[in-house]
């Protein structure tokens, strides 16, 4: 096109952890694509700003997900008023049903399909919302000219679930953040021998089985602690009941939200980072553990072997005994831990935020009119 293209980026998902790719995309856009005018849509309380001449920041009051017909219509009207050549929705399901302009969507995974209880609402309300959510997902995938996914696993999963998407899907790998700088700080209650997990204990994260594995590990590693770092939200309250009932409860440390200094110390001092998840779209936490030189012991489910390659010790996430065995093999072998750390550093070289941003812009260009 002869005039400057105008692309709207729906970025209200940030600054959540799943919004990390959006943050890095916005960071690299001025360098990679200075000839395109971008409008970035943010939540009303988002303070993100930029000095880039080709990026305009706009705050919108509409909720990220809304099943209200009025909100759907009004948000579609707001998008039309911006007169974009393309809208990039960074979370599938954000698309208002009444918007039919040129669009690309990012589908991180299909966890909400596979794990119906990965939500907070009880009973029939939750099930009604899930039906509506699936409708929004179906409509978003139908209307999108391209669908970006973070792994080949998600590409295959989505193709099987919505067969009409196969020709639209583009896999673009994400990356990890650099190690946290500065001096580390030991969180209260954490000893010298521990395994680490960071994040919210959503149902598909499989933390209950990790707690069961800790009980088995105590037969050979009686002083081992399990540190569960992350905000104490809804799902942690549910998990707390299992912790209280566990014979290993005194060895489970849940410090809640930790500072960067504390997180740095945990990554660097942990004997292993354990990722027991039953489902992931990419697996950023494992890469972040690698970046800090922490040996990774991971579930072999979904995309994780694809992303981690030979830089992790794998287990079946549904088999507590296998989980305990593989964690124990890493704890008991200093050379194996060292090897996993070295392989992790090599594996990280396969991923780059700048490459992710460049490939995303290439997808934009493939959709824009000539």
GROMACS .gro file of C-alpha atoms in nm, residues 140-341:
model
  202
  140UNK     CA    1  -1.194  -1.563   1.654
  141UNK     CA    2  -1.026  -1.848   1.469
  142UNK     CA    3  -1.283  -1.832   1.188
  143UNK     CA    4  -1.235  -1.459   1.132
  144UNK     CA    5  -0.856  -1.446   1.166
  145UNK     CA    6  -0.647  -1.429   0.851
  146UNK     CA    7  -0.353  -1.575   1.048
  147UNK     CA    8  -0.320  -1.744   1.387
  148UNK     CA    9   0.013  -1.723   1.569
  149UNK     CA   10   0.102  -2.002   1.813
  150UNK     CA   11   0.417  -2.043   2.028
  151UNK     CA   12   0.498  -2.410   1.956
  152UNK     CA   13   0.448  -2.688   1.703
  153UNK     CA   14   0.253  -2.875   1.969
  154UNK     CA   15  -0.009  -2.598   1.987
  155UNK     CA   16  -0.014  -2.582   1.607
  156UNK     CA   17  -0.101  -2.953   1.587
  157UNK     CA   18  -0.344  -2.933   1.878
  158UNK     CA   19  -0.534  -2.640   1.730
  159UNK     CA   20  -0.538  -2.798   1.383
  160UNK     CA   21  -0.698  -3.109   1.532
  161UNK     CA   22  -0.950  -2.911   1.735
  162UNK     CA   23  -1.049  -2.659   1.466
  163UNK     CA   24  -0.956  -2.822   1.136
  164UNK     CA   25  -1.040  -2.510   0.938
  165UNK     CA   26  -0.742  -2.333   1.101
  166UNK     CA   27  -0.467  -2.556   0.957
  167UNK     CA   28  -0.369  -2.328   0.667
  168UNK     CA   29  -0.379  -2.015   0.886
  169UNK     CA   30  -0.142  -2.118   1.166
  170UNK     CA   31   0.211  -1.977   1.198
  171UNK     CA   32   0.439  -2.105   1.473
  172UNK     CA   33   0.661  -1.838   1.629
  173UNK     CA   34   0.874  -1.938   1.927
  174UNK     CA   35   0.894  -1.709   2.226
  175UNK     CA   36   1.203  -1.664   2.445
  176UNK     CA   37   1.307  -1.606   2.806
  177UNK     CA   38   1.409  -1.306   3.008
  178UNK     CA   39   1.776  -1.252   3.098
  179UNK     CA   40   1.881  -1.349   3.452
  180UNK     CA   41   1.769  -1.112   3.726
  181UNK     CA   42   2.049  -0.867   3.805
  182UNK     CA   43   2.170  -0.757   4.146
  183UNK     CA   44   2.226  -0.946   4.468
  184UNK     CA   45   2.001  -1.231   4.574
  185UNK     CA   46   1.821  -1.254   4.907
  186UNK     CA   47   1.716  -1.571   5.091
  187UNK     CA   48   1.340  -1.578   5.161
  188UNK     CA   49   1.234  -1.648   5.517
  189UNK     CA   50   1.207  -2.016   5.604
  190UNK     CA   51   1.401  -2.156   5.308
  191UNK     CA   52   1.681  -2.395   5.397
  192UNK     CA   53   1.985  -2.520   5.207
  193UNK     CA   54   1.829  -2.818   5.029
  194UNK     CA   55   1.518  -2.746   4.823
  195UNK     CA   56   1.345  -2.787   4.489
  196UNK     CA   57   1.160  -2.492   4.338
  197UNK     CA   58   0.840  -2.418   4.151
  198UNK     CA   59   0.725  -2.066   4.060
  199UNK     CA   60   0.373  -1.967   3.955
  200UNK     CA   61   0.004  -1.995   4.030
  201UNK     CA   62  -0.118  -2.348   4.123
  202UNK     CA   63  -0.382  -2.364   3.850
  203UNK     CA   64  -0.533  -2.714   3.814
  204UNK     CA   65  -0.328  -2.803   3.505
  205UNK     CA   66  -0.005  -2.704   3.679
  206UNK     CA   67  -0.029  -3.036   3.868
  207UNK     CA   68   0.110  -2.914   4.201
  208UNK     CA   69  -0.087  -3.172   4.408
  209UNK     CA   70   0.115  -3.454   4.248
  210UNK     CA   71   0.438  -3.263   4.312
  211UNK     CA   72   0.344  -3.253   4.681
  212UNK     CA   73   0.285  -3.629   4.671
  213UNK     CA   74   0.624  -3.675   4.504
  214UNK     CA   75   0.790  -3.478   4.785
  215UNK     CA   76   0.654  -3.731   5.034
  216UNK     CA   77   0.821  -4.012   4.837
  217UNK     CA   78   1.145  -3.815   4.805
  218UNK     CA   79   1.167  -3.783   5.182
  219UNK     CA   80   1.253  -4.153   5.209
  220UNK     CA   81   1.594  -4.075   5.053
  221UNK     CA   82   1.617  -3.697   5.103
  222UNK     CA   83   1.460  -3.634   5.446
  223UNK     CA   84   1.574  -3.271   5.468
  224UNK     CA   85   1.449  -3.167   5.124
  225UNK     CA   86   1.210  -2.871   5.105
  226UNK     CA   87   0.964  -2.780   4.831
  227UNK     CA   88   0.942  -2.405   4.772
  228UNK     CA   89   0.624  -2.289   4.597
  229UNK     CA   90   0.674  -1.923   4.506
  230UNK     CA   91   0.390  -1.714   4.367
  231UNK     CA   92   0.095  -1.501   4.468
  232UNK     CA   93  -0.147  -1.657   4.717
  233UNK     CA   94  -0.456  -1.640   4.499
  234UNK     CA   95  -0.776  -1.843   4.465
  235UNK     CA   96  -0.616  -2.171   4.361
  236UNK     CA   97  -0.355  -2.154   4.634
  237UNK     CA   98  -0.632  -2.145   4.893
  238UNK     CA   99  -0.753  -2.477   4.753
  239UNK     CA  100  -0.400  -2.618   4.749
  240UNK     CA  101  -0.342  -2.514   5.110
  241UNK     CA  102  -0.583  -2.784   5.229
  242UNK     CA  103  -0.369  -3.052   5.067
  243UNK     CA  104  -0.052  -2.899   5.209
  244UNK     CA  105  -0.201  -2.902   5.559
  245UNK     CA  106  -0.297  -3.270   5.522
  246UNK     CA  107   0.038  -3.381   5.379
  247UNK     CA  108   0.289  -3.571   5.598
  248UNK     CA  109   0.550  -3.347   5.430
  249UNK     CA  110   0.368  -3.023   5.521
  250UNK     CA  111   0.653  -2.891   5.737
  251UNK     CA  112   0.887  -2.916   5.437
  252UNK     CA  113   0.661  -2.716   5.204
  253UNK     CA  114   0.749  -2.347   5.200
  254UNK     CA  115   0.503  -2.113   5.031
  255UNK     CA  116   0.643  -1.760   5.065
  256UNK     CA  117   0.378  -1.608   4.837
  257UNK     CA  118   0.488  -1.326   4.610
  258UNK     CA  119   0.867  -1.289   4.622
  259UNK     CA  120   1.083  -0.992   4.526
  260UNK     CA  121   1.324  -1.008   4.233
  261UNK     CA  122   1.613  -1.043   4.477
  262UNK     CA  123   1.442  -1.337   4.647
  263UNK     CA  124   1.350  -1.498   4.315
  264UNK     CA  125   1.709  -1.465   4.195
  265UNK     CA  126   1.835  -1.636   4.511
  266UNK     CA  127   1.580  -1.918   4.478
  267UNK     CA  128   1.671  -1.990   4.116
  268UNK     CA  129   2.043  -1.984   4.187
  269UNK     CA  130   2.033  -2.193   4.506
  270UNK     CA  131   1.767  -2.453   4.418
  271UNK     CA  132   1.892  -2.806   4.359
  272UNK     CA  133   1.638  -2.827   4.077
  273UNK     CA  134   1.346  -2.641   3.926
  274UNK     CA  135   1.048  -2.875   3.885
  275UNK     CA  136   0.777  -2.814   3.624
  276UNK     CA  137   0.506  -3.082   3.672
  277UNK     CA  138   0.249  -2.924   3.438
  278UNK     CA  139   0.003  -3.135   3.240
  279UNK     CA  140  -0.033  -2.868   2.972
  280UNK     CA  141   0.170  -2.571   2.848
  281UNK     CA  142   0.175  -2.365   2.531
  282UNK     CA  143   0.545  -2.282   2.548
  283UNK     CA  144   0.692  -2.323   2.896
  284UNK     CA  145   0.861  -1.993   2.983
  285UNK     CA  146   0.926  -2.088   3.350
  286UNK     CA  147   1.163  -2.368   3.252
  287UNK     CA  148   1.362  -2.136   3.025
  288UNK     CA  149   1.388  -1.881   3.304
  289UNK     CA  150   1.526  -2.151   3.533
  290UNK     CA  151   1.785  -2.235   3.266
  291UNK     CA  152   1.878  -1.867   3.236
  292UNK     CA  153   1.964  -1.862   3.608
  293UNK     CA  154   2.169  -2.181   3.592
  294UNK     CA  155   1.911  -2.399   3.768
  295UNK     CA  156   1.883  -2.767   3.663
  296UNK     CA  157   1.540  -2.839   3.512
  297UNK     CA  158   1.325  -3.144   3.586
  298UNK     CA  159   1.015  -3.129   3.370
  299UNK     CA  160   0.695  -3.301   3.274
  300UNK     CA  161   0.711  -3.467   2.932
  301UNK     CA  162   0.363  -3.339   2.842
  302UNK     CA  163   0.250  -3.127   2.547
  303UNK     CA  164   0.512  -2.879   2.416
  304UNK     CA  165   0.773  -2.916   2.689
  305UNK     CA  166   1.012  -3.166   2.523
  306UNK     CA  167   0.989  -2.959   2.204
  307UNK     CA  168   1.096  -2.643   2.384
  308UNK     CA  169   1.345  -2.783   2.636
  309UNK     CA  170   1.509  -3.044   2.412
  310UNK     CA  171   1.788  -3.233   2.589
  311UNK     CA  172   1.820  -2.966   2.860
  312UNK     CA  173   1.575  -3.125   3.106
  313UNK     CA  174   1.523  -3.449   3.295
  314UNK     CA  175   1.170  -3.566   3.204
  315UNK     CA  176   0.895  -3.753   3.387
  316UNK     CA  177   0.535  -3.858   3.330
  317UNK     CA  178   0.326  -3.587   3.503
  318UNK     CA  179   0.052  -3.838   3.590
  319UNK     CA  180   0.294  -4.080   3.759
  320UNK     CA  181   0.398  -3.958   4.106
  321UNK     CA  182   0.655  -4.235   4.145
  322UNK     CA  183   0.823  -4.149   3.815
  323UNK     CA  184   0.819  -3.781   3.911
  324UNK     CA  185   0.992  -3.858   4.242
  325UNK     CA  186   1.239  -4.093   4.070
  326UNK     CA  187   1.350  -3.837   3.810
  327UNK     CA  188   1.377  -3.556   4.064
  328UNK     CA  189   1.576  -3.789   4.289
  329UNK     CA  190   1.811  -3.884   4.006
  330UNK     CA  191   1.899  -3.516   3.962
  331UNK     CA  192   1.935  -3.451   4.334
  332UNK     CA  193   2.168  -3.748   4.373
  333UNK     CA  194   2.398  -3.675   4.079
  334UNK     CA  195   2.610  -3.360   4.087
  335UNK     CA  196   2.750  -3.429   3.740
  336UNK     CA  197   2.399  -3.461   3.596
  337UNK     CA  198   2.299  -3.128   3.750
  338UNK     CA  199   2.606  -2.964   3.600
  339UNK     CA  200   2.531  -3.120   3.261
  340UNK     CA  201   2.169  -2.998   3.269
  341UNK     CA  202   2.286  -2.645   3.349
   0.00000   0.00000   0.00000
